[in-house]
Coordinates of C-alpha atoms in Angstrom, one line a residue:
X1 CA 0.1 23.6 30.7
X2 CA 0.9 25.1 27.3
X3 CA 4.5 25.0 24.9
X4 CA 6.2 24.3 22.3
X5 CA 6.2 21.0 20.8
X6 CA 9.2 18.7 21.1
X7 CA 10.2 17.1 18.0
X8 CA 11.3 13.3 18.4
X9 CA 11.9 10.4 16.3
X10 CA 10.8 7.5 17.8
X11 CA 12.9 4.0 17.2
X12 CA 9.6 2.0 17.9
X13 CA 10.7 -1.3 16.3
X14 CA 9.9 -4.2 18.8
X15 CA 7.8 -1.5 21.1
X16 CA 4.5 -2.1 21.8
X17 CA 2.3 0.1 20.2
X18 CA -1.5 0.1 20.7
X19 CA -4.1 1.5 18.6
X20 CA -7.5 1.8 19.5
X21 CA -10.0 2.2 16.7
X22 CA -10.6 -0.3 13.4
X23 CA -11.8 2.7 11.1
X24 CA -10.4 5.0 8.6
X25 CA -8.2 6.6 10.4
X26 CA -6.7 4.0 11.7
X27 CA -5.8 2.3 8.1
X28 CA -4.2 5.5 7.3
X29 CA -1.8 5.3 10.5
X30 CA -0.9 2.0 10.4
X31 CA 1.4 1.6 7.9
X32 CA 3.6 4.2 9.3
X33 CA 3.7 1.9 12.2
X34 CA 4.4 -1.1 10.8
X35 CA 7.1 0.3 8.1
X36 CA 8.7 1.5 11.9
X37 CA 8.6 -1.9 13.1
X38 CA 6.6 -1.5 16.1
X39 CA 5.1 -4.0 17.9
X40 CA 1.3 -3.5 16.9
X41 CA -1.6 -4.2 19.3
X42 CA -5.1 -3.3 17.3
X43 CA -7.8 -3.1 19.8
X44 CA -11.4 -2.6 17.5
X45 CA -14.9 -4.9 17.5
X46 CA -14.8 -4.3 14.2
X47 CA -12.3 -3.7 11.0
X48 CA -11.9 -2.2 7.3
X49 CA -10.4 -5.0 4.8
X50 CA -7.1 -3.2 4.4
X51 CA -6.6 -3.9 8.9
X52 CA -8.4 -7.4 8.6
X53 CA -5.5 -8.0 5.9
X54 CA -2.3 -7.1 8.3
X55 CA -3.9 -8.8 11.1
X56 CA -4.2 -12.2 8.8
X57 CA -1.2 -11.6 7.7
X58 CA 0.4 -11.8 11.5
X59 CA 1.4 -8.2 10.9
X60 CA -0.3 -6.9 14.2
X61 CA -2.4 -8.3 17.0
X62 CA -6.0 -7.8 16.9
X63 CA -8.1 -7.7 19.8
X64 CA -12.0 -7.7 19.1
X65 CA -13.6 -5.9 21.3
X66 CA -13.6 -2.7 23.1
X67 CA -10.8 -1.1 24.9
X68 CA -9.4 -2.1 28.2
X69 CA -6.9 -0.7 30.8
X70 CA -4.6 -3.7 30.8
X71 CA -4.3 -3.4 26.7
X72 CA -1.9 -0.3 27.9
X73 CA 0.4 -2.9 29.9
X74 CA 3.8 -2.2 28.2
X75 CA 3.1 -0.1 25.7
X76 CA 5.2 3.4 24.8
X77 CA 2.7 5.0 22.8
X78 CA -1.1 4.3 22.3
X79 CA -3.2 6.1 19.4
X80 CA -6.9 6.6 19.9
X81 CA -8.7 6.8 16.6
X82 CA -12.5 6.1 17.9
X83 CA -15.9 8.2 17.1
X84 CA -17.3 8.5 21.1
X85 CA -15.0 11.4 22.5
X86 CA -16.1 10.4 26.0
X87 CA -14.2 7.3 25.4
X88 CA -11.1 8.5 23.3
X89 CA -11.0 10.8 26.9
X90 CA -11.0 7.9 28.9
X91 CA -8.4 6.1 27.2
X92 CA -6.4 8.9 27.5
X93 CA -6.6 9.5 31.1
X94 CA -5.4 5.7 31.7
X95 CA -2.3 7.0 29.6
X96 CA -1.8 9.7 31.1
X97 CA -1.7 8.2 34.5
X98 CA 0.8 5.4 33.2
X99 CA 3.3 8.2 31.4
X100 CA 2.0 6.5 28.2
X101 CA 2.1 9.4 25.5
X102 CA -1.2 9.3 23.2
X103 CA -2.1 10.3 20.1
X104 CA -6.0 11.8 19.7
X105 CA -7.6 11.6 16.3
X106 CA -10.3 13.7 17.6
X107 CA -9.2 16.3 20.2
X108 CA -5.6 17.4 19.0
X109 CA -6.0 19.7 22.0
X110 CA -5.8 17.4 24.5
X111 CA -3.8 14.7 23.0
X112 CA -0.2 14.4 24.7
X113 CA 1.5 13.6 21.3
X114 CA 1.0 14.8 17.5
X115 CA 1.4 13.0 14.3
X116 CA 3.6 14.9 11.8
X117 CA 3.2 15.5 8.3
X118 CA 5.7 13.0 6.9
X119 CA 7.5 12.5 3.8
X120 CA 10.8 10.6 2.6
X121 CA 13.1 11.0 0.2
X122 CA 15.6 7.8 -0.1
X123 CA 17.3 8.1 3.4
X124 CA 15.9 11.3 4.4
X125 CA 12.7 11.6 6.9
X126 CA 11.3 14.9 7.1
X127 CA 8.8 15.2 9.8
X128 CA 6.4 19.2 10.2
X129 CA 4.3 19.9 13.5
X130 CA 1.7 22.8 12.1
X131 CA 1.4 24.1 15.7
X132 CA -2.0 21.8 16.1
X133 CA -2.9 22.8 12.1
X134 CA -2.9 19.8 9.9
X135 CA -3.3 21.8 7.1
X136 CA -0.3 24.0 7.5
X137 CA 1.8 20.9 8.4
X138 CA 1.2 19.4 5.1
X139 CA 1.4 22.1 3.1
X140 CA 5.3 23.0 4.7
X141 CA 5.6 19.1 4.2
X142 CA 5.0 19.1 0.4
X143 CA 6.9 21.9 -0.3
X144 CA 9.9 20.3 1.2
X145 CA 8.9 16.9 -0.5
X146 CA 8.8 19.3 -4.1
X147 CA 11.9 21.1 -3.2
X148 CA 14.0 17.7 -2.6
X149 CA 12.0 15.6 -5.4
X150 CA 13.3 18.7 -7.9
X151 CA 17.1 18.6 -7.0
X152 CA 19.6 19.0 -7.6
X153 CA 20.4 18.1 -4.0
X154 CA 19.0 19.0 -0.4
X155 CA 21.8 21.1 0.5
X156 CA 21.9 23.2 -2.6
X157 CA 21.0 26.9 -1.2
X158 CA 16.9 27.5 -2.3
X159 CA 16.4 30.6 -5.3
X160 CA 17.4 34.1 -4.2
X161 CA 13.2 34.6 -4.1
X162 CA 12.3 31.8 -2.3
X163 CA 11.3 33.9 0.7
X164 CA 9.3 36.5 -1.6
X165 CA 7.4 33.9 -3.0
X166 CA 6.9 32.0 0.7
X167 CA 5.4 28.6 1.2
X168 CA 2.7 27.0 -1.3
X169 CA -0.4 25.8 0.2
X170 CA -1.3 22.0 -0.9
X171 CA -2.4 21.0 -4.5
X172 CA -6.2 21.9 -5.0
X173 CA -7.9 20.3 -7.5
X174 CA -8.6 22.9 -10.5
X175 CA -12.6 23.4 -10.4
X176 CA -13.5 22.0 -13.9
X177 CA -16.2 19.7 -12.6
X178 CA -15.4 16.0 -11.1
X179 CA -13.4 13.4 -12.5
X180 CA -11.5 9.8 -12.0
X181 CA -7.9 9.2 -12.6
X182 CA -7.1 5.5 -12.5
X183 CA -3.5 5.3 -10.6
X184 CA -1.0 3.1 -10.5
X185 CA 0.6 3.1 -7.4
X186 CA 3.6 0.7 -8.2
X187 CA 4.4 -3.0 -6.5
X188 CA 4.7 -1.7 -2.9
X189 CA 7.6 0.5 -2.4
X190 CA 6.4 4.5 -1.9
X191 CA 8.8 5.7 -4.1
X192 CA 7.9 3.9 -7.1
X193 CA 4.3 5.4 -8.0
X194 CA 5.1 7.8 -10.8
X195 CA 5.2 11.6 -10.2
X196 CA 2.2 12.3 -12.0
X197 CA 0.1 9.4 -9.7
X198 CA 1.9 11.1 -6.7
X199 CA 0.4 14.9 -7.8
X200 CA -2.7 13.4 -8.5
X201 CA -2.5 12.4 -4.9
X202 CA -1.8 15.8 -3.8
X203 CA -4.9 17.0 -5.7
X204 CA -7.7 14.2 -4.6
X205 CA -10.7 14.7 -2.7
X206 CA -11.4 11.4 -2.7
X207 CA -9.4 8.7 -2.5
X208 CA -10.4 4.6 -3.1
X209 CA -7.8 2.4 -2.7
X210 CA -7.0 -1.1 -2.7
X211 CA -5.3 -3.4 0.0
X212 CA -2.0 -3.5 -2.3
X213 CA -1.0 0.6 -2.8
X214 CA 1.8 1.2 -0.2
X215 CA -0.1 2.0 2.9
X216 CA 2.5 5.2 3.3
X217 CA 1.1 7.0 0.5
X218 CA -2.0 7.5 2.3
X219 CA -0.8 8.2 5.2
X220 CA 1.1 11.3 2.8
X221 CA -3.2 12.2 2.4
X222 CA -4.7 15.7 3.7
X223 CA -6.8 15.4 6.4
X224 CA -10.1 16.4 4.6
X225 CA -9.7 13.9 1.9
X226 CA -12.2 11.1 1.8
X227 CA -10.8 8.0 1.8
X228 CA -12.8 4.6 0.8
X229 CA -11.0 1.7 1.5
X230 CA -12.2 -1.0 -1.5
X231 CA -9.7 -3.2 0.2
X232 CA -9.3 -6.6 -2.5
X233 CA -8.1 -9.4 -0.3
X234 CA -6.9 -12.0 -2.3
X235 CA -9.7 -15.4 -1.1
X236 CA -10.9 -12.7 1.5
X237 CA -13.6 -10.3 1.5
X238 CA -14.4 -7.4 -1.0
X239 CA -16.1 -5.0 -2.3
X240 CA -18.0 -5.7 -4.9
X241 CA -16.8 -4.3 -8.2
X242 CA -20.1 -2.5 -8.8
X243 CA -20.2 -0.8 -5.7
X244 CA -16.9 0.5 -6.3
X245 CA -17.8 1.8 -9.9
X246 CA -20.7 3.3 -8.5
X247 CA -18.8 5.5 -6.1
X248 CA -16.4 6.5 -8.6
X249 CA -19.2 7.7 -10.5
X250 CA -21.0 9.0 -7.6
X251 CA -18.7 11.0 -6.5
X252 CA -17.4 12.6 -9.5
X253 CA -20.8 13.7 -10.4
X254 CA -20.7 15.6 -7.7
X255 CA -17.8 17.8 -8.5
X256 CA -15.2 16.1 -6.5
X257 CA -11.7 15.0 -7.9
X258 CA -11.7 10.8 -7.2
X259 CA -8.5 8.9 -7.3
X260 CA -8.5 5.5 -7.7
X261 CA -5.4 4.0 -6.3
X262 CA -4.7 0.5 -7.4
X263 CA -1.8 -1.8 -6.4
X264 CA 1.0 -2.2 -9.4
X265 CA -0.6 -0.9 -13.1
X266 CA -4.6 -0.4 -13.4
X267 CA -4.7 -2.6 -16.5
X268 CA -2.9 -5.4 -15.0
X269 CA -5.1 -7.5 -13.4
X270 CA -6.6 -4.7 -11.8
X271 CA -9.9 -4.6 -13.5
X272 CA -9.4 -0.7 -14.5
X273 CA -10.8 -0.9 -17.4
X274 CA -14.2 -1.7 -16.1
X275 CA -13.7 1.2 -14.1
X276 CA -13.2 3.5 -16.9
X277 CA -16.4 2.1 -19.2
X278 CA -18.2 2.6 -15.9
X279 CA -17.0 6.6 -15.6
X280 CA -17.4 7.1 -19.6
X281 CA -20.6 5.6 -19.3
X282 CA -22.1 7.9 -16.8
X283 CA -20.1 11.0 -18.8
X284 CA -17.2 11.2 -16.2
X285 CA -14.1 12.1 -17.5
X286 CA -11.4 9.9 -16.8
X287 CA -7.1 10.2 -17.0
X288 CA -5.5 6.7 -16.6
X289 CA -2.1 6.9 -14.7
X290 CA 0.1 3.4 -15.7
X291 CA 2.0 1.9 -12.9
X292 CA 5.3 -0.3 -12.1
X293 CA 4.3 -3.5 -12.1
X294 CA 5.0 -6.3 -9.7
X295 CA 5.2 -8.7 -12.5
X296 CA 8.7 -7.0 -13.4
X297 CA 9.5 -4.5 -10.7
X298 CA 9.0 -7.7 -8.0
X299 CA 11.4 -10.1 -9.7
X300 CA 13.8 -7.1 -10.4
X301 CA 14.0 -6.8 -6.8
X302 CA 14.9 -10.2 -5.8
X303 CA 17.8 -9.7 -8.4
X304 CA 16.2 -11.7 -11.3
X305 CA 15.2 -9.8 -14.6
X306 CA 12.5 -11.9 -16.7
X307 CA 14.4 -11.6 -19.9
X308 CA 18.2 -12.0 -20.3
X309 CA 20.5 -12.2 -23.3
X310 CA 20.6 -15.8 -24.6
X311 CA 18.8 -16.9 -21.8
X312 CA 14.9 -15.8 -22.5
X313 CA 14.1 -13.5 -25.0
X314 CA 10.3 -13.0 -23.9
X315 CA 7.9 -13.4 -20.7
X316 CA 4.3 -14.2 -20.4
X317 CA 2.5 -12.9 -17.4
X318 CA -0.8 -14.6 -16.5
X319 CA -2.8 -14.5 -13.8
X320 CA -3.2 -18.0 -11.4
X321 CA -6.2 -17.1 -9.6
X322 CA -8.7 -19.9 -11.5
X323 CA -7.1 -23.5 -11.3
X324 CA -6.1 -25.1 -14.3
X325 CA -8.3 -27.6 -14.4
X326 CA -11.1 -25.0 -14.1
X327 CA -13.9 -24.6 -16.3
X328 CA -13.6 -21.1 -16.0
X329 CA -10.2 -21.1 -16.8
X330 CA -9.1 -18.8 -19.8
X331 CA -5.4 -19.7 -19.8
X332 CA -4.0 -22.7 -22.4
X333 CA -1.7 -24.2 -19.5
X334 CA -0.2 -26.4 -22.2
X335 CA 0.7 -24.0 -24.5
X336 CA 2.6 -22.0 -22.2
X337 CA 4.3 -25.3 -20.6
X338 CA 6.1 -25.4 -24.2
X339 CA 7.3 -21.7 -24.3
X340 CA 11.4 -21.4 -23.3
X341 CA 10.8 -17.8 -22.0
X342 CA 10.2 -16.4 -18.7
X343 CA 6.8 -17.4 -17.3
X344 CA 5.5 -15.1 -14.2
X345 CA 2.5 -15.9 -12.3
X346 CA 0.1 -13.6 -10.3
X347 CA -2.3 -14.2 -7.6
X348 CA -1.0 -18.0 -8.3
X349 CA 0.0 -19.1 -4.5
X350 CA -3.6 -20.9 -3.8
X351 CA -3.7 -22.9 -7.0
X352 CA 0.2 -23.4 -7.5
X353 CA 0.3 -26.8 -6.8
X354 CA -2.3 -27.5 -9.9
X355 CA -0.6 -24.8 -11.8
X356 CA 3.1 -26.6 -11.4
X357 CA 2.1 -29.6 -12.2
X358 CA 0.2 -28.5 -15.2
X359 CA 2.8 -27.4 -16.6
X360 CA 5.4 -30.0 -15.5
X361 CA 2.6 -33.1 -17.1
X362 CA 3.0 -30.7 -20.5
X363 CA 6.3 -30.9 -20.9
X364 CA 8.2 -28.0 -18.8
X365 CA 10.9 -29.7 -17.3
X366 CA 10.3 -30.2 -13.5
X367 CA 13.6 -28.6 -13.1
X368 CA 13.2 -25.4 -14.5
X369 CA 14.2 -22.8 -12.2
X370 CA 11.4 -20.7 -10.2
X371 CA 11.4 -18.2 -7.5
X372 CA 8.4 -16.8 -5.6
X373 CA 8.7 -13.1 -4.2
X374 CA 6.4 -12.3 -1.3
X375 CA 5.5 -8.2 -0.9
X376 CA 8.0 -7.3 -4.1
X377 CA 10.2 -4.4 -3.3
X378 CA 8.7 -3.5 0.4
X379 CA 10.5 -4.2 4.0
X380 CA 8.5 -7.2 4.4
X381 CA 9.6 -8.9 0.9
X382 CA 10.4 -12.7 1.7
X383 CA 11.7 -14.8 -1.4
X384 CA 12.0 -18.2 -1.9
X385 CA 14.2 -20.3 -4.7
X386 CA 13.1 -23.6 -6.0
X387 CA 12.5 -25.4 -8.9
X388 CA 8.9 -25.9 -11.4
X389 CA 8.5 -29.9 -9.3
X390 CA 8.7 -28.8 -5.8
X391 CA 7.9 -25.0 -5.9
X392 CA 4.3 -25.4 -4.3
X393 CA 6.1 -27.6 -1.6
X394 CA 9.1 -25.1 -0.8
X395 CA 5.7 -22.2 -0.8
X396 CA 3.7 -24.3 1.8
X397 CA 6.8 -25.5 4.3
X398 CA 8.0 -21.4 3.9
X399 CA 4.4 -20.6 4.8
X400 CA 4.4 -17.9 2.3
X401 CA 1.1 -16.0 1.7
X402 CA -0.2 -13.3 -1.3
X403 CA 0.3 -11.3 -2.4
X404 CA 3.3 -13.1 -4.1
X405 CA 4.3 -13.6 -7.4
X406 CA 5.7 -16.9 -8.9
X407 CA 8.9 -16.9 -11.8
X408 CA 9.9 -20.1 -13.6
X409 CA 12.7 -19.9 -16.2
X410 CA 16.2 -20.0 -16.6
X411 CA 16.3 -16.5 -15.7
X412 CA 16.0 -17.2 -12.0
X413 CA 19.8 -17.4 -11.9
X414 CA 20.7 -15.5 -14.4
X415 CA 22.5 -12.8 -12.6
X416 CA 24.4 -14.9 -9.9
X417 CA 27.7 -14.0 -9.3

């Protein structure tokens, strides 16, 4: 039986959900799910970092192993992202038989549900079936997501040759031979990756991004881009930074446009600049994109700025991930425990207990304000307000995890009404 498509919006917060597949395509479809709220089951022997990393963080329920009927039990969608189409078939004859709608990765033919090409704009969702074409779907969706990202306003009536000049096809990447542009994707929020990192998007080939880019920017991706998850768990597993120059490299010299999409700004913490002596090195041209950074953008949106007038006149940002009383520590903790300004701390949560009292033994009063913001500026931001003595306390008892970042200094309630 053949038709027309039916377009829905599903509420699917609290609904079970199950996916079946740990791959690629799976990382780019979960975020989508999560940002709806659905209740996630992730059935997969195995995982990429970026899923091991929602399932630690209790995001979603992982099941390792392979697929069973009973993982269908309650669910109101299911989407089947596995190689073997023998059992991507299966799985969807047990949905079919229990009214279950499914979503095939590999057979868009006999799948029972599509994915859309999505993209949003403040409030706005705009959704485009392509009639089983991926291809056309996006390209409808990013002229819509051009249109309303160029204002004036949504409702304003399009040019009088709009229709002469019909629908763009996505960005291609101009043929001048590959490169690397170094993104910034922003703190977490979609929105806030600049629009130059979001038309470099539009034009990769290949994509490798970190854990910490909002997960709905690649799910924004064409189907034929290559996307290499160099997932950086913070304590957890990576891959090593080598590897991840080399495919930068690799792949560039092969003609291909490489993004690399990193969480926040690439020269933040983010080790972009051994990326970029890496490309120059083997003659690849590189662009460097900056990016919001959580550092600022994360305490702005917990409603705390790190400088205020006559309350801090600078910050110091400085990364916690080696403990104080490291050897390999590079910071002067008791310098910094004299400064009046704003102090923020990233990728301190595992060592903040050495870090606070650090500071506190070198003379920063144990009652300085401080205020740690889990996932800055996304749906899942949790924050936390405290004070320099008990902070790593008030952390533990909250059971708050990274990626976090930590802010002591007067300016923590500087803005309360």
């Amino acid at each position: 039986m053949s038709g027309s498509p039916y377009p829905l919006g599903l509420r699917l917060a609290g609904r079970r959900v199950v996916v079946v597949g740990g791959g690629v395509v799976a990382t780019r479809r979960m975020p989508a799910l999560l940002d709806a709220g659905a209740d996630v089951l992730l059935v997969a022997p195995e995982l990429t970092p970026a899923l091991r990393a929602h399932a630690d963080a209790g995001r979603l329920r992982w099941e390792r192993r392979r697929f069973a009927v009973d993982d269908l039990d309650g669910a109101w969608l299911v989407q089947v992202a596995v190689d073997d189409p023998s059992a991507a078939a299966a799985i969807s004859t047990v949905a079919d038989e229990r009214r279950i709608f499914c979503v095939r990765a590999d057979d868009r033919a006999a799948a029972t549900a599509w994915t859309p090409a999505v993209t949003r704009q403040g409030p706005v969702t705009v959704a485009v079936l392509g009639g089983g074409d991926p291809r056309r779907a996006m390209a409808v969706r990013d002229a819509v997501r051009d249109l309303l990202a160029a204002g004036p306003g949504p409702l304003d009536p399009p040019p009088a040759d709009a229709g002469a000049r019909g629908v763009p096809g996505p960005a291609r990447p101009t043929r001048r031979g590959g490169h690397v542009a170094l993104v910034g994707a922003g703190p977490g929020d979609p929105e806030l990756i600049t629009v130059k990192g979001r038309r470099l998007l539009t034009e990769a080939e290949v994509v490798v991004a970190d854990r910490l880019v909002p997960g709905l920017l690649l799910d924004e991706l064409r189907p034929e881009v290559e996307l290499v998850d160099a997932a950086k768990i913070p304590y957890g597993p990576a891959r090593a930074q080598e590897e991840i120059n080399q495919i930068l490299v690799d792949r560039a010299l092969a003609g291909r446009s490489v993004v690399r999409l990193k969480g926040g700004d690439p020269y933040v913490f983010g080790r972009g600049g051994e990326e970029l002596l890496a490309c120059a090195g083997a003659g690849v041209p590189v662009t460097v994109v900056p990016g919001v950074t959580s550092a600022i953008a994360a305490a702005a949106g917990a409603g705390v700025p790190v400088t205020h007038r006559a309350v801090a006149h600078e910050f110091t940002v400085v990364s916690g991930h080696v403990s104080p009383d490291s050897s390999a520590s590079m910071v002067r903790w008791e310098h910094l425990a004299g400064l009046r300004g704003t102090l923020v701390i990233l990728m301190g949560l595992k060592n903040l207990a050495a870090i606070s009292a650090t500071l506190v033994t070198y003379g920063r009063p144990a009652q300085t304000p401080a205020v740690v913001v889990q996932e800055g500026t996304t749906g899942a931001q949790r924050t936390i307000r405290s004070t320099l003595g008990v902070v790593a306390a008030d952390v533990t008892a909250a059971g708050l995890r990274p990626p976090a970042i930590v802010v002591v200094g007067d300016v923590v309630g500087a803005l309360d009404l």
